[in-house]
Coordinates of C-alpha atoms and ligand atoms in Angstrom, one line a residue:
X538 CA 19.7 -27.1 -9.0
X539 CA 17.8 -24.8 -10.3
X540 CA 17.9 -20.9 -9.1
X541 CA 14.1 -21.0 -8.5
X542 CA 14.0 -24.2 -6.4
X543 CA 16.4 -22.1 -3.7
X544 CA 14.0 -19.6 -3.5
X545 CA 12.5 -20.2 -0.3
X546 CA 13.1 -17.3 2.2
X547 CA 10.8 -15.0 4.2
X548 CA 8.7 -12.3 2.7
X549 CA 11.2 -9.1 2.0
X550 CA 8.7 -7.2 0.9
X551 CA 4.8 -7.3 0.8
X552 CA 2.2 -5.2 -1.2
X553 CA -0.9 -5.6 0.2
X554 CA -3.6 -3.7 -2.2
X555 CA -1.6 -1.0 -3.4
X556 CA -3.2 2.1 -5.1
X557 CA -2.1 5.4 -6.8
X558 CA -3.3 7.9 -8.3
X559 CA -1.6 11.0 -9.9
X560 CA -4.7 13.5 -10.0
X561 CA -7.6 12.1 -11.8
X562 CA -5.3 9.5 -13.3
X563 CA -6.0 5.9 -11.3
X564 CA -2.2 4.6 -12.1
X565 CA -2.1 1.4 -9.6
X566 CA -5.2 0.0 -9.2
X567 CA -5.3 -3.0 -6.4
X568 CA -1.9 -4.2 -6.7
X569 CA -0.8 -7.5 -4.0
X570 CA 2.9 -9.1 -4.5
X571 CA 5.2 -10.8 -2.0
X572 CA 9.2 -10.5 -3.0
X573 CA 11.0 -13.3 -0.4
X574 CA 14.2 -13.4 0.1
X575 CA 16.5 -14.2 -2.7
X576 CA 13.7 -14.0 -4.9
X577 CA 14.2 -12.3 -8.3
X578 CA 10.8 -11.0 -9.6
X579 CA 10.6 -9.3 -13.0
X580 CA 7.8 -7.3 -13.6
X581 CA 6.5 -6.8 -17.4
X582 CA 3.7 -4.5 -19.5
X583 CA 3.5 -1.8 -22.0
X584 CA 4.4 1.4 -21.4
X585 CA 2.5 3.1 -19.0
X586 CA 0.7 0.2 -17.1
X587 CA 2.3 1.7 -13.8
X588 CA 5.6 -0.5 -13.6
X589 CA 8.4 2.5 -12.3
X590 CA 5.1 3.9 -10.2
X591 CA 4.8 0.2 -8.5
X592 CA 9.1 0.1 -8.0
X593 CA 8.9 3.6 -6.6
X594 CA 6.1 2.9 -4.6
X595 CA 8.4 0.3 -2.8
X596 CA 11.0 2.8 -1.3
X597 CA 8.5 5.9 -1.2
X598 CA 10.1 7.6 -3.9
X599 CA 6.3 7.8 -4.7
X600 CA 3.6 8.2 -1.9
X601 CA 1.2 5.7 -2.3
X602 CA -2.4 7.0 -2.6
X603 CA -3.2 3.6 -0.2
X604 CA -2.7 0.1 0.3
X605 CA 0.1 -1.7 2.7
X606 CA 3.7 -1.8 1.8
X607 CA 5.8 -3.8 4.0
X608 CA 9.3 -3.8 3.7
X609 CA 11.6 -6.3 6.5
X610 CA 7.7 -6.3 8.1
X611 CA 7.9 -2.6 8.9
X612 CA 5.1 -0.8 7.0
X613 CA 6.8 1.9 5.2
X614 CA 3.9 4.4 5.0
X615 CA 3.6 4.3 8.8
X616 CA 4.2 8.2 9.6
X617 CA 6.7 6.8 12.3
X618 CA 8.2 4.3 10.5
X619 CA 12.0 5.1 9.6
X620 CA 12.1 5.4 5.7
X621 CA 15.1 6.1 5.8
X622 CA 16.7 3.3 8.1
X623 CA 14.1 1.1 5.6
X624 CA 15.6 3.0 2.2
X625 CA 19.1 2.1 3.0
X626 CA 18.5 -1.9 2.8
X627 CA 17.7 -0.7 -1.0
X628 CA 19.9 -0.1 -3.8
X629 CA 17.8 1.5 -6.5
X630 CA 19.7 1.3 -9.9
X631 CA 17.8 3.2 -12.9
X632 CA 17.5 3.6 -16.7
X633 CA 19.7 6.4 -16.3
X634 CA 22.6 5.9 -14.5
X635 CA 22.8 9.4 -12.6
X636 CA 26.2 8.9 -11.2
X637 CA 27.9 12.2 -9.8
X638 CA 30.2 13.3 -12.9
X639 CA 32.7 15.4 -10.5
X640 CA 33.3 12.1 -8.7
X641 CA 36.0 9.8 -9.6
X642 CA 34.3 5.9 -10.0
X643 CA 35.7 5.5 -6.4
X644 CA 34.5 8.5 -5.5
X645 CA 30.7 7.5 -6.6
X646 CA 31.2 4.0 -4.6
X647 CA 32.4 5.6 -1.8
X648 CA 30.5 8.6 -0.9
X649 CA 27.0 7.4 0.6
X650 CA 28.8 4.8 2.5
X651 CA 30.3 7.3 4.4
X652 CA 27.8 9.8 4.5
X653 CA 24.9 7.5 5.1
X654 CA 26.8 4.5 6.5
X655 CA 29.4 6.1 8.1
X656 CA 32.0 3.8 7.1
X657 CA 36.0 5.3 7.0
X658 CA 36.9 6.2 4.1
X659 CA 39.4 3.1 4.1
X660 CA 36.3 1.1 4.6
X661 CA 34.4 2.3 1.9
X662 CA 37.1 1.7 -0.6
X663 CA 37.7 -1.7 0.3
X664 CA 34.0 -2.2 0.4
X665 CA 33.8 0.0 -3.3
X666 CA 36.7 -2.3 -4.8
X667 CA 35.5 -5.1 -3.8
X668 CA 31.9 -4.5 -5.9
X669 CA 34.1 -3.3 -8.5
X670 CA 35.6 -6.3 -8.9
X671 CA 32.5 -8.1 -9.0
X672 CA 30.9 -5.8 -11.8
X673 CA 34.1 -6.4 -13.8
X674 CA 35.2 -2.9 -13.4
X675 CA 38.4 -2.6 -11.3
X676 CA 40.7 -1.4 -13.3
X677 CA 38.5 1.8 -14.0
X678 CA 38.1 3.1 -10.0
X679 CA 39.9 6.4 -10.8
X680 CA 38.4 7.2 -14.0
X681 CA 35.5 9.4 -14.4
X682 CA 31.7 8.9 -15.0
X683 CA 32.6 10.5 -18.5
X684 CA 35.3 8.6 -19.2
X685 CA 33.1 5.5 -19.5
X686 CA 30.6 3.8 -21.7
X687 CA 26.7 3.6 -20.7
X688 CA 27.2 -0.3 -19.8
X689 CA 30.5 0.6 -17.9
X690 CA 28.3 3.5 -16.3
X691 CA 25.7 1.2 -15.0
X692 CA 28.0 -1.2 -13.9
X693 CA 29.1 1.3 -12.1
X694 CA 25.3 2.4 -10.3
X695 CA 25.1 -1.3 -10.1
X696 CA 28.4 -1.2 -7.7
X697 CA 27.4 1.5 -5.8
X698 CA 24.3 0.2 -4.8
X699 CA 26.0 -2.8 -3.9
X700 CA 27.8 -1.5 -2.1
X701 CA 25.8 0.2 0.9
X702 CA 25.0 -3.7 1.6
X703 CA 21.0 -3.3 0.3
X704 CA 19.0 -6.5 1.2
X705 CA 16.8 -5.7 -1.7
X706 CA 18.1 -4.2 -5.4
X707 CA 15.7 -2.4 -7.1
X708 CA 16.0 -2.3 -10.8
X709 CA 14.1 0.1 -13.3
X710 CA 14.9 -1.0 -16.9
X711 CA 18.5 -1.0 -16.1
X712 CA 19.3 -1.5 -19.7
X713 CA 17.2 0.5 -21.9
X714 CA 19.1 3.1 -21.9
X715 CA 21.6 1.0 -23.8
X716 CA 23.4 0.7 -27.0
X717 CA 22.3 -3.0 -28.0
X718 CA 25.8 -4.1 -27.4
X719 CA 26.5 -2.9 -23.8
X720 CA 23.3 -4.9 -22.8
X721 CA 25.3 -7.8 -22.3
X722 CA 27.6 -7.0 -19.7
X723 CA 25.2 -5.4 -17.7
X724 CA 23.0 -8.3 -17.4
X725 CA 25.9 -10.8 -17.0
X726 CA 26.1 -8.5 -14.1
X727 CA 22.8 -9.0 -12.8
X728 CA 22.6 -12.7 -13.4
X729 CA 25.5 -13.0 -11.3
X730 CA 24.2 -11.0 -8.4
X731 CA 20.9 -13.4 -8.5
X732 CA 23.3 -16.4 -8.8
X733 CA 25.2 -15.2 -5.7
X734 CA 21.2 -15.2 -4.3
X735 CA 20.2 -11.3 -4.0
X736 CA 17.0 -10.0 -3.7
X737 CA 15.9 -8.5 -6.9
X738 CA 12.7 -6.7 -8.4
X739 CA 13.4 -6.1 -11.7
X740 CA 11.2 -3.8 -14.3
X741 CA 12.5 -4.9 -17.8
X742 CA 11.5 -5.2 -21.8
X743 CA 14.4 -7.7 -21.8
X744 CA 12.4 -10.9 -21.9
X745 CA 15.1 -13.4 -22.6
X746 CA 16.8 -12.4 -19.4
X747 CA 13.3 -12.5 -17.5
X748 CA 12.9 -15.9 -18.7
X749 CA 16.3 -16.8 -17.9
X750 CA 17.0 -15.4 -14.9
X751 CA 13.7 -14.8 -13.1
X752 CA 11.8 -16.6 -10.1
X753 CA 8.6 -15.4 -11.1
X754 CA 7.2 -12.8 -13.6
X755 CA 4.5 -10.0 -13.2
X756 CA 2.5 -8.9 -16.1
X757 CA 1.2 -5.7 -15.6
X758 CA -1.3 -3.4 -17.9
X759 CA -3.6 -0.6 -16.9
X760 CA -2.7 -0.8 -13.2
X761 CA -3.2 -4.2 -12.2
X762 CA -1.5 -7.3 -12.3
X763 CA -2.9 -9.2 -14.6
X764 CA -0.9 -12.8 -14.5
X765 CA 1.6 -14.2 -13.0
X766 CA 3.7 -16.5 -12.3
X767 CA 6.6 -19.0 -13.2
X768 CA 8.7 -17.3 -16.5
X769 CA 8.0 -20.3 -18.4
X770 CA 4.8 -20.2 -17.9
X771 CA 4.0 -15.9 -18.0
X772 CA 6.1 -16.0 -21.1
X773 CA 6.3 -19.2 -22.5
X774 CA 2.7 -19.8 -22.2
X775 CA 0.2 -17.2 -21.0
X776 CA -2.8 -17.6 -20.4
X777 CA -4.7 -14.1 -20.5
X778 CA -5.7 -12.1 -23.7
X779 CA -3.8 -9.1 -22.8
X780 CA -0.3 -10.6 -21.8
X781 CA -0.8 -12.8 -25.0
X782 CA -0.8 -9.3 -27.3
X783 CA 1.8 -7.5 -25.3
X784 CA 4.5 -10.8 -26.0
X785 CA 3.6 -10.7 -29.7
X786 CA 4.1 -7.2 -29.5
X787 CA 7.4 -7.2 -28.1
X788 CA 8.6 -10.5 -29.3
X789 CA 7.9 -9.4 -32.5
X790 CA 8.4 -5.8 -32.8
X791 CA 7.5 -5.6 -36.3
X792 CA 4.0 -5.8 -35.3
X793 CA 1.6 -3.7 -36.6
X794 CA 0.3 -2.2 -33.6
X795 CA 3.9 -0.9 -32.0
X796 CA 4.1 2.2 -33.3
X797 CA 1.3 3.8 -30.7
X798 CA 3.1 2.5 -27.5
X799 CA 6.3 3.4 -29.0
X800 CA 6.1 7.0 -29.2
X801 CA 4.1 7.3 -25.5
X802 CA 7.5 5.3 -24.7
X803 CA 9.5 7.9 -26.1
X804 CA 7.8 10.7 -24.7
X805 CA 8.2 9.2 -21.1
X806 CA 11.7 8.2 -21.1
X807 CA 13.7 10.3 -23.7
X808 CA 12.5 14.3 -23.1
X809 CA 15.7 15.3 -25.2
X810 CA 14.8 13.5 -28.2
X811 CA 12.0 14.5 -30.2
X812 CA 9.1 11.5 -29.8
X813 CA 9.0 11.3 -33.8
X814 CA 12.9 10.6 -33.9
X815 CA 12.9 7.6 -31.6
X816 CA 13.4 4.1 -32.2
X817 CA 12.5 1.9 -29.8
X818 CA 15.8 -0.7 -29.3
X819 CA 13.0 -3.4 -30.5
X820 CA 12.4 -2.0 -33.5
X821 CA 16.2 -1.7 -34.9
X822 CA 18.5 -4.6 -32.8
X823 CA 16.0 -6.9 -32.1
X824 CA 17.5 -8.0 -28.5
X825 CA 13.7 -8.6 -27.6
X826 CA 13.7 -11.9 -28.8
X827 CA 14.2 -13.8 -26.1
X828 CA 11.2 -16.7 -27.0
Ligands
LIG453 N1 5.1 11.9 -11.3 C1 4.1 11.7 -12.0 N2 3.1 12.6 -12.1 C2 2.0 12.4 -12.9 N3 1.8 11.3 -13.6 C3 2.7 10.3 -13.5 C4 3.9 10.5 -12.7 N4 4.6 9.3 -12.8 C5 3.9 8.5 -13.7 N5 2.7 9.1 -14.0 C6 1.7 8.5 -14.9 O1 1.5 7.2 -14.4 C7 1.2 6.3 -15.4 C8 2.1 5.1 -15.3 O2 3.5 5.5 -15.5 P1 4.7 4.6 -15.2 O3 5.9 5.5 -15.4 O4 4.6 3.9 -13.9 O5 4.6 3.5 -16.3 P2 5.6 2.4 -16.8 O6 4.8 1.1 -16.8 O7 6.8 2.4 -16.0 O8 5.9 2.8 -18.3 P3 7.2 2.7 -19.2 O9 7.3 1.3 -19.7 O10 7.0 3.7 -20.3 O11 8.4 3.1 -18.3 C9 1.4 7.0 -16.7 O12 0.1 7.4 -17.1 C10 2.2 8.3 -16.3 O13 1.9 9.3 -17.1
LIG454 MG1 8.8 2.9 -16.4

């Protein structure tokens, strides 16, 4: 069976004409999307098109401008409503993996739980060691964020957010941030955790993966959604002019018209590194190619 045909379950999360704006600039236009339970939706689209804006709309990370977010059928920009009671049934796992670097491994699994969850701290080690295991990384609980690679560091976020028992993960380009051979791992990761039937809304350039592992993609460019649908069908075979030119783009990253998007990538996501030094991972390893 399929992972798509036992996607069946209630609505997790519904998006119900979703705008925001950031000044003068009109960033989410109109957006509607329905995540279900055990659902793993991968949204798509060039940089800028509003893809982190529309994940951070989801747990209010950013205020949206208007529109209906839902969450577990509690509307989340409801002055009344409990974000944070609504926050906690998400794990948030980003590009960076901004785990504590004074904290042991443990310590980074372990600390919200009891802050947040107020587990005991037996509790929240056996809860920790237990997602260790399942990220692969058990035998590192006592070493240091430091002490790790970027894929072992993510695992690690990946963990974490495990393990406050989210009914939703939240993924922002988990694996950009990535030397091209620690991608792996971290999405054997995620496949599992989709295997093992989490909820997932996923913002990734890894298109193989999307294709793979998704339920259904969302293309996204200039603040709407512009098609979507099946995997197969968003990237195998679209069917609108401007999710045609974004898959040549990134399934063929030698194409001419890269460079522009690149550097605006680079200017958004690596403020250390000078926008004329970057190369987009596309552009040297390739690990685009996914059709
Ligand atoms: N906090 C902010 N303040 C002002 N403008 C913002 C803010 N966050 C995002 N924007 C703007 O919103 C637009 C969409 O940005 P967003 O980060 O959502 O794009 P994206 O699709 O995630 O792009 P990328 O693929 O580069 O990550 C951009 O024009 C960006 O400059
Ligand atoms: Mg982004």
């Amino acid at each position: 069976m399929t992972a798509s045909s036992t996607r069946t379950g209630a609505a997790i999360v519904e998006v119900t004409d979703l705008h925001k704006s950031f000044g003068s600039n009109h960033v989410l236009q109109g957006l509607n999307a329905t995540i279900k339970q055990g659902e793993v939706v991968c949204v798509i689209g060039p940089s800028g098109s509003g893809k982190s804006t529309f994940l951070r709309c989801i747990n209010l990370l950013e205020e949206p401008t208007s529109g209906s977010i839902k969450v577990g059928g509690d509307e989340v920009t409801d002055p009344d409503c409990d974000i944070d009671a609504i926050r906690r049934n998400m794990g948030m796992v980003f590009q960076q993996f901004n785990l504590f670097p004074h904290l042991s491994v443990l310590g980074n699994c372990t600390m919200a739980q009891m802050t947040v969850l107020k587990r005991s701290k037996a509790e929240a080690e056996a809860k920790a060691r237990e997602n260790l295991e399942k990220v692969g990384l058990s035998e590192k609980a006592d070493a240091y964020p430091a002490q790790l690679s970027g894929g072992q560091q993510q695992r690690v976020a990946i963990a974490r957010a495990l393990s406050m028992d989210p009914k939703l993960m939240l993924f922002d380009e988990p694996t950009s941030a990535l030397d091209p051979e620690l991608v792996g791992d971290v999405l054997s990761v995620m496949r599992r955790l989709a295997n093992d039937g989490m909820t997932m809304f996923v913002v990734t350039h890894e298109m193989a993966f999307a294709r793979e592992v998704a339920d259904r993609v969302i293309f996204m460019d200039g603040g709407v959604i512009v098609e979507e649908g099946d995997p197969e069908q968003v990237i195998g075979d679209p069917q609108e002019e401007r999710t045609k030119t974004f898959l040549q783009r990134v399934l063929d990253p030698t194409h001419v018209d890269a460079g522009a998007e690149d550097a605006a990538y680079a200017k958004r996501h690596v403020g250390e590194v000078a926008a004329d030094n970057f190369v987009k991972p596309a552009d040297t390893h390739g690990h685009y190619s996914g059709g």
